[in-house]
Tab-separated table of C-alpha atoms in Angstrom:
chain	number	residue	atom	x	y	z
A	432	MET	CA	-201.484	-93.314	-109.174
A	433	THR	CA	-203.030	-94.490	-106.042
A	434	GLU	CA	-203.653	-91.173	-103.891
A	435	LEU	CA	-201.315	-92.521	-101.097
A	436	HIS	CA	-198.363	-92.451	-103.472
A	437	ASN	CA	-198.679	-88.820	-104.889
A	438	PRO	CA	-196.325	-86.615	-103.540
A	439	LEU	CA	-199.000	-84.353	-104.689
A	440	ARG	CA	-200.957	-84.554	-101.751
A	441	ASN	CA	-199.108	-82.455	-99.926
A	442	SER	CA	-198.966	-79.368	-99.956
A	443	GLU	CA	-195.716	-78.963	-98.811
A	444	PHE	CA	-194.523	-80.732	-102.123
A	445	ARG	CA	-196.910	-78.560	-104.148
A	446	LYS	CA	-195.373	-75.633	-102.702
A	447	LEU	CA	-191.650	-76.654	-103.334
A	448	PHE	CA	-192.886	-78.523	-106.711
A	449	THR	CA	-194.232	-75.401	-108.434
A	450	ALA	CA	-191.613	-73.305	-107.649
A	451	GLN	CA	-189.160	-74.859	-108.832
A	452	VAL	CA	-191.681	-75.700	-111.920
A	453	ILE	CA	-191.769	-71.825	-112.723
A	454	ALA	CA	-187.949	-71.410	-112.020
A	455	LEU	CA	-186.993	-73.663	-115.314
A	456	VAL	CA	-189.746	-71.695	-117.160
A	457	GLY	CA	-188.516	-68.436	-116.040
A	458	THR	CA	-184.733	-70.054	-116.971
A	459	GLY	CA	-186.218	-71.097	-120.175
A	460	LEU	CA	-187.670	-67.840	-121.676
A	461	ALA	CA	-183.842	-65.749	-119.820
A	462	THR	CA	-182.570	-68.200	-122.239
A	463	VAL	CA	-183.603	-67.435	-124.352
A	464	ALA	CA	-183.149	-64.392	-124.008
A	465	LEU	CA	-179.855	-64.365	-123.786
A	466	THR	CA	-179.047	-66.111	-126.737
A	467	LEU	CA	-180.950	-63.396	-128.968
A	468	LEU	CA	-178.937	-60.825	-126.417
A	469	ALA	CA	-176.037	-62.417	-127.765
A	470	TYR	CA	-176.623	-62.124	-131.122
A	471	ASP	CA	-177.673	-58.600	-130.795
A	472	MET	CA	-173.721	-58.353	-129.322
A	473	VAL	CA	-171.752	-59.422	-131.935
A	474	GLY	CA	-173.085	-61.372	-133.981
A	475	GLY	CA	-172.292	-64.015	-136.140
A	476	ASN	CA	-169.911	-64.723	-133.415
A	477	ALA	CA	-172.610	-64.909	-130.933
A	478	GLY	CA	-172.386	-68.808	-130.867
A	479	VAL	CA	-168.912	-68.228	-129.368
A	480	LEU	CA	-170.079	-66.586	-126.947
A	481	LEU	CA	-172.702	-68.795	-125.889
A	482	GLY	CA	-170.497	-71.654	-125.527
A	483	GLN	CA	-167.980	-69.634	-123.505
A	484	ALA	CA	-170.960	-68.300	-120.933
A	485	LEU	CA	-172.010	-72.176	-120.661
A	486	ALA	CA	-168.572	-73.247	-119.941
A	487	ILE	CA	-168.561	-70.544	-117.961
A	488	LYS	CA	-171.466	-71.245	-116.361
A	489	MET	CA	-170.217	-75.666	-115.860
A	490	VAL	CA	-166.908	-74.823	-114.281
A	491	ALA	CA	-169.692	-72.479	-111.566
A	492	TYR	CA	-171.345	-75.347	-110.950
A	493	VAL	CA	-168.475	-77.380	-109.816
A	494	VAL	CA	-166.904	-75.432	-108.276
A	495	PHE	CA	-169.348	-73.635	-106.117
A	496	ALA	CA	-171.667	-77.134	-105.697
A	497	PRO	CA	-169.397	-78.898	-103.371
A	498	ILE	CA	-169.034	-75.027	-101.452
A	499	VAL	CA	-172.406	-74.493	-100.618
A	500	GLY	CA	-173.438	-77.933	-100.240
A	501	GLY	CA	-170.519	-78.454	-97.119
A	502	ILE	CA	-171.464	-75.418	-94.921
A	503	ALA	CA	-175.236	-75.143	-95.917
A	504	HIS	CA	-175.062	-77.139	-92.410
A	505	ARG	CA	-174.722	-73.873	-90.440
A	506	PHE	CA	-177.029	-72.021	-91.921
A	507	ASN	CA	-181.709	-72.640	-92.423
A	508	ARG	CA	-182.843	-74.826	-95.313
A	509	LYS	CA	-185.467	-71.690	-95.624
A	510	PRO	CA	-183.521	-68.185	-95.477
A	511	LEU	CA	-181.073	-70.272	-97.594
A	512	LEU	CA	-182.969	-71.323	-99.927
A	513	ILE	CA	-184.952	-68.065	-100.282
A	514	THR	CA	-181.791	-65.641	-100.353
A	515	LEU	CA	-180.315	-67.542	-103.239
A	516	ASP	CA	-183.288	-67.424	-105.258
A	517	LEU	CA	-183.576	-63.126	-104.064
A	518	MET	CA	-179.938	-63.513	-105.155
A	519	ARG	CA	-180.640	-64.650	-108.618
A	520	ALA	CA	-184.060	-62.885	-109.449
A	521	ILE	CA	-181.292	-58.935	-108.445
A	522	ILE	CA	-178.948	-60.982	-111.307
A	523	VAL	CA	-181.332	-61.274	-114.116
A	524	LEU	CA	-183.073	-58.546	-113.708
A	525	ALA	CA	-179.275	-56.698	-114.807
A	526	MET	CA	-178.532	-58.281	-118.000
A	527	PRO	CA	-180.632	-56.375	-119.761
A	528	PHE	CA	-177.840	-53.272	-119.084
A	529	ALA	CA	-175.207	-55.711	-119.982
A	530	THR	CA	-173.676	-53.790	-123.551
A	531	GLU	CA	-170.348	-55.948	-123.151
A	532	VAL	CA	-169.372	-59.448	-123.344
A	533	TRP	CA	-167.642	-59.375	-120.367
A	534	HIS	CA	-170.485	-57.453	-117.931
A	535	ILE	CA	-172.329	-61.183	-119.909
A	536	PHE	CA	-169.563	-62.900	-118.753
A	537	VAL	CA	-169.896	-61.694	-114.951
A	538	LEU	CA	-173.655	-62.356	-114.940
A	539	ILE	CA	-173.598	-65.314	-116.406
A	540	PHE	CA	-170.977	-66.807	-114.017
A	541	LEU	CA	-172.721	-64.801	-110.681
A	542	LEU	CA	-176.112	-66.282	-111.587
A	543	ASN	CA	-175.177	-69.737	-111.438
A	544	VAL	CA	-172.786	-69.527	-108.761
A	545	PHE	CA	-175.876	-69.124	-106.934
A	546	SER	CA	-178.125	-71.644	-108.594
A	547	ALA	CA	-174.695	-73.940	-108.493
A	548	GLY	CA	-175.966	-73.813	-104.300
A	549	PHE	CA	-180.141	-73.166	-104.788
A	550	LYS	CA	-180.095	-76.262	-107.178
A	551	PRO	CA	-178.695	-78.690	-105.242
A	552	VAL	CA	-179.792	-77.545	-101.521
A	553	PHE	CA	-183.744	-77.469	-103.787
A	554	GLN	CA	-183.213	-81.307	-104.322
A	555	ALA	CA	-181.651	-82.308	-100.400
A	556	THR	CA	-185.191	-80.700	-98.929
A	557	ILE	CA	-187.621	-82.622	-101.051
A	558	PRO	CA	-187.158	-86.126	-99.344
A	559	ASP	CA	-187.271	-84.110	-95.758
A	560	ILE	CA	-190.518	-83.658	-96.790
A	561	ILE	CA	-191.893	-86.936	-99.051
A	562	ASN	CA	-191.129	-89.372	-95.970
A	563	GLU	CA	-192.609	-92.899	-98.424
A	564	GLU	CA	-190.529	-94.185	-101.279
A	565	GLN	CA	-192.590	-94.937	-103.541
A	566	ALA	CA	-193.459	-90.811	-102.958
A	567	TYR	CA	-190.790	-89.758	-103.308
A	568	THR	CA	-190.026	-92.266	-106.600
A	569	ARG	CA	-192.764	-90.394	-108.061
A	570	ALA	CA	-191.880	-87.074	-107.120
A	571	LEU	CA	-188.252	-87.825	-109.203
A	572	SER	CA	-190.068	-88.316	-111.701
A	573	PHE	CA	-192.394	-85.437	-111.677
A	574	SER	CA	-189.647	-82.995	-111.525
A	575	ARG	CA	-187.622	-84.993	-114.351
A	576	LEU	CA	-190.457	-84.089	-115.934
A	577	ALA	CA	-191.529	-80.605	-114.876
A	578	TYR	CA	-187.146	-80.742	-116.934
A	579	ASP	CA	-188.577	-82.443	-120.075
A	580	LEU	CA	-191.511	-79.845	-120.439
A	581	GLU	CA	-189.440	-76.573	-119.384
A	582	ASN	CA	-187.652	-77.499	-122.705
A	583	LEU	CA	-190.621	-77.804	-124.471
A	584	ILE	CA	-192.683	-74.975	-123.135
A	585	SER	CA	-189.834	-71.927	-123.179
A	586	PRO	CA	-188.810	-71.889	-126.470
A	587	ALA	CA	-192.316	-71.899	-127.568
A	588	LEU	CA	-193.775	-68.933	-124.866
A	589	ALA	CA	-190.265	-66.547	-125.415
A	590	GLY	CA	-192.068	-67.066	-129.231
A	591	LEU	CA	-195.155	-65.966	-128.375
A	592	ALA	CA	-193.874	-63.666	-125.798
A	593	LEU	CA	-191.577	-61.906	-128.508
A	594	LEU	CA	-194.528	-60.946	-130.576
A	595	PHE	CA	-195.673	-58.011	-128.084
A	596	PHE	CA	-191.784	-57.979	-126.761
A	597	THR	CA	-188.858	-57.446	-126.981
A	598	TYR	CA	-186.510	-59.382	-125.030
A	599	ASP	CA	-185.505	-57.486	-122.198
A	600	PHE	CA	-189.160	-58.785	-121.193
A	601	LEU	CA	-187.016	-62.248	-121.213
A	602	PHE	CA	-185.029	-61.352	-118.144
A	603	ILE	CA	-187.841	-59.498	-116.468
A	604	SER	CA	-190.336	-62.738	-116.457
A	605	ASN	CA	-187.450	-64.988	-115.293
A	606	SER	CA	-186.576	-62.247	-112.584
A	607	ILE	CA	-190.266	-62.660	-111.468
A	608	ALA	CA	-190.375	-66.608	-111.804
A	609	PHE	CA	-187.190	-66.506	-109.340
A	610	LEU	CA	-188.949	-64.097	-106.589
A	611	VAL	CA	-192.139	-65.592	-107.289
A	612	SER	CA	-190.013	-68.643	-106.303
A	613	ALA	CA	-189.433	-68.045	-104.083
A	614	SER	CA	-191.977	-65.873	-101.773
A	615	LEU	CA	-193.335	-70.070	-102.457
A	616	ILE	CA	-190.251	-70.825	-100.927
A	617	LEU	CA	-191.393	-68.224	-97.622
A	618	VAL	CA	-194.836	-70.588	-97.533
A	619	THR	CA	-193.516	-73.869	-97.050
A	620	VAL	CA	-192.788	-75.568	-93.293
A	621	LEU	CA	-189.871	-76.867	-94.140
A	622	PRO	CA	-188.459	-79.627	-91.555
A	623	GLY	CA	-186.250	-78.756	-88.332
A	624	GLY	CA	-182.269	-79.617	-89.823
A	625	GLU	CA	-180.971	-81.461	-86.832
A	626	SER	CA	-176.881	-80.353	-85.586
A	627	VAL	CA	-174.175	-82.328	-88.226
A	628	ASP	CA	-171.254	-83.647	-86.170
A	629	ARG	CA	-169.436	-82.332	-88.462
A	630	LEU	CA	-165.181	-83.139	-87.756
A	631	GLY	CA	-162.452	-81.251	-88.713
A	632	GLY	CA	-161.662	-77.173	-90.181
A	633	LEU	CA	-163.969	-75.420	-93.261
A	634	TRP	CA	-161.983	-77.736	-95.842
A	635	GLN	CA	-163.337	-80.722	-94.538
A	636	GLU	CA	-167.022	-80.188	-94.200
A	637	ILE	CA	-166.956	-78.311	-98.120
A	638	SER	CA	-164.844	-82.086	-98.968
A	639	PHE	CA	-166.831	-83.951	-96.955
A	640	GLY	CA	-169.146	-84.408	-99.324
A	641	VAL	CA	-167.117	-85.771	-102.533
A	642	ARG	CA	-164.893	-87.440	-100.194
A	643	SER	CA	-167.601	-89.220	-98.591
A	644	TYR	CA	-169.003	-89.728	-102.037
A	645	LEU	CA	-166.806	-91.670	-103.923
A	646	LYS	CA	-166.160	-93.513	-101.000
A	647	THR	CA	-169.608	-94.748	-101.501
A	648	PRO	CA	-169.526	-97.772	-103.767
A	649	ARG	CA	-172.903	-97.508	-105.086
A	650	LEU	CA	-172.406	-93.271	-105.778
A	651	ARG	CA	-169.296	-94.207	-108.085
A	652	GLY	CA	-170.964	-96.212	-109.923
A	653	LEU	CA	-173.910	-94.043	-110.509
A	654	LEU	CA	-170.877	-90.908	-111.543
A	655	VAL	CA	-170.208	-93.363	-114.487
A	656	LEU	CA	-173.011	-94.188	-115.603
A	657	TYR	CA	-173.927	-89.922	-115.332
A	658	LEU	CA	-170.052	-90.499	-117.922
A	659	GLY	CA	-172.666	-92.451	-120.037
A	660	VAL	CA	-175.874	-90.716	-119.825
A	661	ALA	CA	-172.804	-87.187	-119.964
A	662	CYS	CA	-171.988	-88.778	-123.163
A	663	THR	CA	-175.041	-89.213	-124.644
A	664	SER	CA	-176.774	-85.926	-123.561
A	665	ALA	CA	-173.814	-84.449	-124.854
A	666	MET	CA	-174.374	-86.697	-128.306
A	667	VAL	CA	-178.296	-85.168	-129.062
A	668	ILE	CA	-177.343	-80.999	-127.775
A	669	VAL	CA	-175.220	-80.613	-129.670
A	670	ASN	CA	-174.932	-83.097	-132.894
A	671	THR	CA	-178.298	-83.052	-133.517
A	672	VAL	CA	-178.537	-79.642	-135.693
A	673	VAL	CA	-175.322	-80.828	-137.302
A	674	TYR	CA	-177.067	-83.756	-138.523
A	675	ILE	CA	-180.088	-82.205	-139.514
A	676	ARG	CA	-179.147	-79.764	-140.565
A	677	GLU	CA	-175.942	-80.643	-143.038
A	678	ILE	CA	-176.285	-84.664	-143.584
A	679	LEU	CA	-179.768	-84.368	-144.021
A	680	GLN	CA	-180.086	-81.571	-145.326
A	681	ARG	CA	-183.255	-80.809	-143.771
A	682	SER	CA	-184.885	-77.572	-141.854
A	683	ASP	CA	-184.836	-75.991	-138.276
A	684	SER	CA	-188.334	-77.057	-137.622
A	685	ASP	CA	-187.075	-81.058	-138.155
A	686	VAL	CA	-183.509	-80.066	-135.396
A	687	ALA	CA	-186.481	-79.224	-132.667
A	688	MET	CA	-189.208	-82.439	-134.329
A	689	ALA	CA	-185.239	-84.301	-133.030
A	690	LEU	CA	-185.496	-83.194	-130.008
A	691	ALA	CA	-188.828	-82.924	-129.106
A	692	ALA	CA	-188.849	-87.239	-130.050
A	693	SER	CA	-185.356	-87.457	-127.048
A	694	GLY	CA	-188.244	-84.651	-124.263
A	695	ALA	CA	-190.916	-88.137	-125.121
A	696	GLY	CA	-188.966	-90.956	-124.581
A	697	SER	CA	-187.701	-89.493	-121.233
A	698	MET	CA	-191.124	-88.137	-120.127
A	699	ILE	CA	-193.345	-91.875	-120.942
A	700	ALA	CA	-189.682	-93.723	-119.088
A	701	ALA	CA	-190.813	-90.795	-116.363
A	702	LEU	CA	-194.505	-91.806	-115.881
A	703	SER	CA	-193.589	-95.485	-115.583
A	704	LEU	CA	-190.752	-95.635	-113.135
A	705	PRO	CA	-192.923	-95.383	-110.198
A	706	ARG	CA	-194.207	-98.788	-110.593
A	707	VAL	CA	-191.520	-100.648	-112.837
A	708	LEU	CA	-189.045	-99.665	-109.499
A	709	ASN	CA	-192.301	-101.389	-107.265
A	710	HIS	CA	-190.563	-104.544	-108.956
A	711	ILE	CA	-186.907	-104.089	-110.445
A	712	SER	CA	-183.824	-103.246	-108.460
A	713	ASP	CA	-183.096	-99.090	-109.452
A	714	ARG	CA	-179.666	-100.369	-110.555
A	715	THR	CA	-181.331	-103.133	-112.779
A	716	VAL	CA	-182.767	-100.205	-114.002
A	717	MET	CA	-179.995	-98.106	-114.706
A	718	LEU	CA	-178.120	-100.317	-116.465
A	719	SER	CA	-180.841	-100.873	-119.299
A	720	GLY	CA	-180.740	-96.937	-119.332
A	721	ALA	CA	-177.592	-96.789	-120.213
A	722	ILE	CA	-177.041	-100.418	-122.893
A	723	ILE	CA	-180.160	-98.184	-124.553
A	724	MET	CA	-178.294	-95.485	-124.576
A	725	SER	CA	-174.974	-97.346	-125.605
A	726	LEU	CA	-176.892	-99.447	-128.346
A	727	GLY	CA	-179.487	-95.849	-129.355
A	728	LEU	CA	-175.621	-94.153	-130.323
A	729	MET	CA	-173.535	-97.208	-132.421
A	730	THR	CA	-177.245	-97.086	-135.015
A	731	ILE	CA	-176.373	-93.763	-135.387
A	732	TRP	CA	-173.441	-95.339	-137.534
A	733	LEU	CA	-175.856	-96.812	-140.339
A	734	SER	CA	-176.424	-93.279	-141.392
A	735	PRO	CA	-180.472	-93.073	-140.203
A	736	ASP	CA	-182.622	-90.775	-142.348
A	737	PHE	CA	-184.556	-89.033	-140.149
A	738	VAL	CA	-187.772	-90.843	-139.022
A	739	THR	CA	-185.217	-93.482	-137.994
A	740	LEU	CA	-183.747	-90.588	-136.309
A	741	LEU	CA	-186.522	-89.972	-134.556
A	742	ALA	CA	-187.238	-93.045	-133.070
A	743	ILE	CA	-183.243	-93.236	-131.747
A	744	TRP	CA	-184.230	-90.186	-130.316
A	745	PHE	CA	-187.144	-91.078	-128.883
A	746	MET	CA	-185.357	-93.989	-128.391
A	747	ILE	CA	-181.643	-92.687	-126.057
A	748	GLY	CA	-184.627	-90.509	-124.518
A	749	LEU	CA	-185.573	-93.221	-122.770
A	750	GLY	CA	-182.123	-94.734	-121.234
A	751	LEU	CA	-181.740	-90.632	-120.940
A	752	SER	CA	-184.198	-91.501	-118.271
A	753	LEU	CA	-183.727	-94.629	-116.539
A	754	VAL	CA	-180.671	-93.241	-115.506
A	755	GLN	CA	-181.126	-89.493	-114.761
A	756	THR	CA	-184.831	-89.446	-112.705
A	757	PRO	CA	-183.660	-92.365	-109.878
A	758	SER	CA	-180.192	-91.152	-109.183
A	759	GLY	CA	-182.036	-89.156	-106.776
A	760	ARG	CA	-183.543	-92.449	-104.555
A	761	ILE	CA	-179.562	-94.167	-104.815
A	762	VAL	CA	-177.951	-90.732	-103.184
A	763	ASN	CA	-180.364	-90.325	-100.258
A	764	GLN	CA	-180.631	-93.812	-100.270
A	765	SER	CA	-176.475	-93.306	-99.385
A	766	SER	CA	-176.828	-90.844	-97.175
A	767	ALA	CA	-177.943	-89.048	-93.352
A	768	PRO	CA	-180.682	-86.996	-93.621
A	769	THR	CA	-178.244	-83.988	-92.239
A	770	ASP	CA	-175.781	-84.841	-94.892
A	771	ARG	CA	-178.305	-84.509	-97.357
A	772	PRO	CA	-176.906	-81.236	-98.508
A	773	SER	CA	-173.933	-82.665	-98.655
A	774	TYR	CA	-174.384	-85.214	-101.105
A	775	PHE	CA	-176.787	-83.548	-103.223
A	776	SER	CA	-174.176	-81.083	-103.465
A	777	ALA	CA	-171.236	-83.653	-104.615
A	778	GLN	CA	-173.972	-85.363	-107.251
A	779	PHE	CA	-174.352	-82.289	-108.903
A	780	ALA	CA	-170.780	-80.433	-108.980
A	781	LEU	CA	-169.309	-83.758	-110.326
A	782	SER	CA	-172.616	-84.790	-112.920
A	783	HIS	CA	-171.391	-81.281	-114.697
A	784	ALA	CA	-167.956	-82.418	-114.686
A	785	CYS	CA	-168.884	-85.024	-116.671
A	786	TRP	CA	-171.090	-82.977	-119.263
A	787	MET	CA	-168.465	-80.279	-119.061
A	788	LEU	CA	-165.676	-82.632	-120.681
A	789	ALA	CA	-168.370	-84.451	-122.381
A	790	TYR	CA	-169.389	-80.813	-124.677
A	791	PRO	CA	-166.551	-80.084	-125.844
A	792	VAL	CA	-165.305	-83.877	-127.109
A	793	ALA	CA	-168.776	-84.485	-128.232
A	794	GLY	CA	-168.519	-81.268	-130.569
A	795	GLN	CA	-164.633	-81.218	-131.767
A	796	LEU	CA	-165.040	-85.149	-133.107
A	797	GLY	CA	-168.146	-84.618	-134.830
A	798	HIS	CA	-166.090	-81.820	-136.873
A	799	LEU	CA	-162.494	-83.865	-136.765
A	800	ILE	CA	-163.881	-87.129	-137.905
A	801	GLY	CA	-167.695	-87.120	-138.120
A	802	ILE	CA	-171.475	-87.032	-136.118
A	803	GLU	CA	-171.630	-91.079	-138.017
A	804	THR	CA	-167.799	-92.261	-136.330
A	805	THR	CA	-168.453	-90.481	-133.324
A	806	ALA	CA	-171.671	-92.060	-132.011
A	807	LEU	CA	-169.879	-95.457	-132.596
A	808	MET	CA	-167.356	-94.355	-131.015
A	809	LEU	CA	-169.118	-93.042	-128.082
A	810	GLY	CA	-171.848	-95.111	-128.330
A	811	ILE	CA	-168.839	-97.925	-127.536
A	812	LEU	CA	-167.627	-95.468	-124.385
A	813	VAL	CA	-170.835	-95.855	-123.012
A	814	THR	CA	-170.867	-99.112	-122.789
A	815	LEU	CA	-167.339	-99.222	-121.017
A	816	PHE	CA	-168.933	-97.222	-118.121
A	817	SER	CA	-172.208	-99.908	-118.377
A	818	ILE	CA	-170.166	-102.311	-117.289
A	819	VAL	CA	-167.718	-100.281	-115.580
A	820	ALA	CA	-170.848	-98.816	-113.255
A	821	ALA	CA	-171.622	-103.163	-113.302
A	822	LEU	CA	-167.984	-104.360	-111.455
A	823	VAL	CA	-168.677	-101.097	-108.398
A	824	TRP	CA	-171.914	-100.968	-108.327
A	825	PRO	CA	-172.078	-104.415	-106.388
A	826	ARG	CA	-174.532	-107.035	-107.246
A	827	ASN	CA	-175.673	-107.330	-103.379
A	828	ASP	CA	-175.848	-104.134	-101.814
A	829	PRO	CA	-177.770	-103.750	-98.488
A	830	GLU	CA	-178.656	-100.812	-96.503
A	831	VAL	CA	-177.153	-102.563	-93.255
A	832	ILE	CA	-174.367	-103.686	-92.906
A	833	GLU	CA	-171.764	-105.835	-90.494
A	834	HIS	CA	-169.210	-102.730	-89.480
A	835	SER	CA	-166.835	-102.218	-86.330
A	836	HIS	CA	-165.401	-99.499	-84.861
A	837	ALA	CA	-161.803	-99.019	-83.480
A	838	ASP	CA	-160.295	-97.245	-79.543
A	839	VAL	CA	-161.134	-93.510	-79.699
A	840	SER	CA	-161.136	-90.309	-78.329
A	841	HIS	CA	-161.965	-87.415	-79.985
A	842	ARG	CA	-164.188	-83.276	-79.670
A	843	HIS	CA	-166.526	-82.390	-81.421
A	844	GLN	CA	-171.314	-81.312	-81.141
A	845	HIS	CA	-172.701	-84.971	-80.976
A	846	THR	CA	-176.094	-85.897	-79.396
A	847	HIS	CA	-176.569	-89.090	-78.122
A	848	ASP	CA	-177.015	-92.114	-79.743
A	849	ILE	CA	-176.314	-95.307	-81.210
A	850	HIS	CA	-172.244	-94.556	-81.439
A	851	HIS	CA	-172.908	-90.996	-78.635
A	852	ASP	CA	-174.253	-93.183	-75.439
A	853	HIS	CA	-172.100	-92.051	-72.544
A	854	PHE	CA	-173.501	-89.463	-69.451
A	855	HIS	CA	-172.567	-86.415	-67.860
A	856	ASN	CA	-173.853	-83.321	-65.817
A	857	SER	CA	-176.350	-81.628	-68.412
A	858	ASP	CA	-179.413	-80.808	-69.447
A	859	ASP	CA	-178.443	-80.253	-73.504
A	860	ALA	CA	-179.422	-82.413	-75.550
A	861	THR	CA	-176.642	-81.357	-78.061
A	862	GLU	CA	-172.936	-82.255	-76.509
A	863	ASP	CA	-169.818	-79.907	-77.757
A	864	HIS	CA	-166.917	-82.125	-75.441
A	865	ASN	CA	-163.837	-84.805	-75.629
A	866	HIS	CA	-165.010	-88.295	-75.469
A	867	HIS	CA	-164.034	-91.568	-76.076
A	868	HIS	CA	-165.405	-94.740	-78.148
A	869	THR	CA	-164.638	-98.151	-76.609
A	870	PRO	CA	-164.632	-100.439	-79.813
A	871	LEU	CA	-168.162	-101.973	-80.644
A	872	THR	CA	-168.573	-104.469	-84.048
A	873	HIS	CA	-172.856	-104.000	-84.800
A	874	SER	CA	-175.048	-103.610	-87.726
A	875	HIS	CA	-177.537	-100.967	-88.672
A	876	LEU	CA	-178.153	-98.583	-91.705
A	877	PHE	CA	-174.651	-97.746	-92.995
A	878	VAL	CA	-173.616	-94.568	-94.345
A	879	ILE	CA	-170.271	-92.510	-94.839
A	880	ASP	CA	-170.227	-89.920	-92.263
A	881	ASP	CA	-166.996	-89.359	-89.482
A	882	HIS	CA	-168.146	-91.812	-87.767
A	883	HIS	CA	-167.737	-94.045	-90.668
A	884	PRO	CA	-165.509	-92.480	-92.508
A	885	ARG	CA	-165.054	-96.151	-94.440
A	886	TRP	CA	-166.761	-98.830	-96.099
A	887	PRO	CA	-166.644	-102.168	-94.387
A	888	GLU	CA	-165.104	-105.335	-96.580
């Protein structure tokens, strides 16, 4: 890694990345604690309770991420992130006091409502701090590594802590982690937000991100690829334990080893991608990752032994990371800086909608038709998704596009720029008045926004 492209040289990114890692580890500890709390409450039905909690989490993500992202431009980003972290800290701290199942459901819902606001706005902040493309790619790689390492480290830390404390300590640790995250954001210098040219009322603001996302061809392709990611990761998360324990008749430690193999593949891909993406396009890399996932899934149909399964899970982890790690670059490329929170929130909500569908499908199919046949069917699905993504996301995908604007008059808050080249008697940098746009054909970096509501033919 050259020092020039190392995002960790940026002190503001170091603070945000540290905040992310601490919050992730804290959340991992709380996940273990929640499992133990569920068992204490309902015993052998803990799996049902946790499944319902996961469904509540996904609903909160899918519904509330676009809402927060749509109105995030109304708020200063730093106080917004700090407030969301503080709310998460308070909610997690209340979990040890839950005595009824409905208490857990309410707390899980509230926690993930605030997480649905925090995570995409946080992701949208990174490219404001890291402007250089290669450094931003490495920042995305570090972020992917943080998620994978958390999956490995948090259970080990939780096990160590439980040797000396009750699981209540894990909830308290998560609350402290959110407070530390808020403190680090407090001392981070974030760029000031620009005014947003947003037309229409509240619903238009809330739906702006999803509408714009779905109008962008490369983002439609990304969403189809995430359907493949969801099918693949659901197979790994839901059915690994069933295949190893029921079919191979092996131990819990072997389940952990298989999941670790997938995590190792993901980390190696994340470490390699910054160099790979200097020479190969995002589209090619991500489509290749989808094909790797599909081949890995279909290989399970051959009923592999444990050692072969480890190799397959490693390959699948590699494919998952090849699709997921560059996704931030695609969202960033497709949005104006002022609209990033809306776009990242749309990506967050739509991708989690894919998982919300895939988890129960993978589980039910595995139960009804067997793990091997389920893997084959999901592998075929991922192959089809790859083909659709390649068709939807054109190979020739320029950022600068010639396009035409029609004659229009309207009123909104705006700054004087290429689309608002007019004069009037005011010293204010931003204006809110009726103004006229004459017909215009020109070329520039093209993204969907209020002045570019449709993708050019």
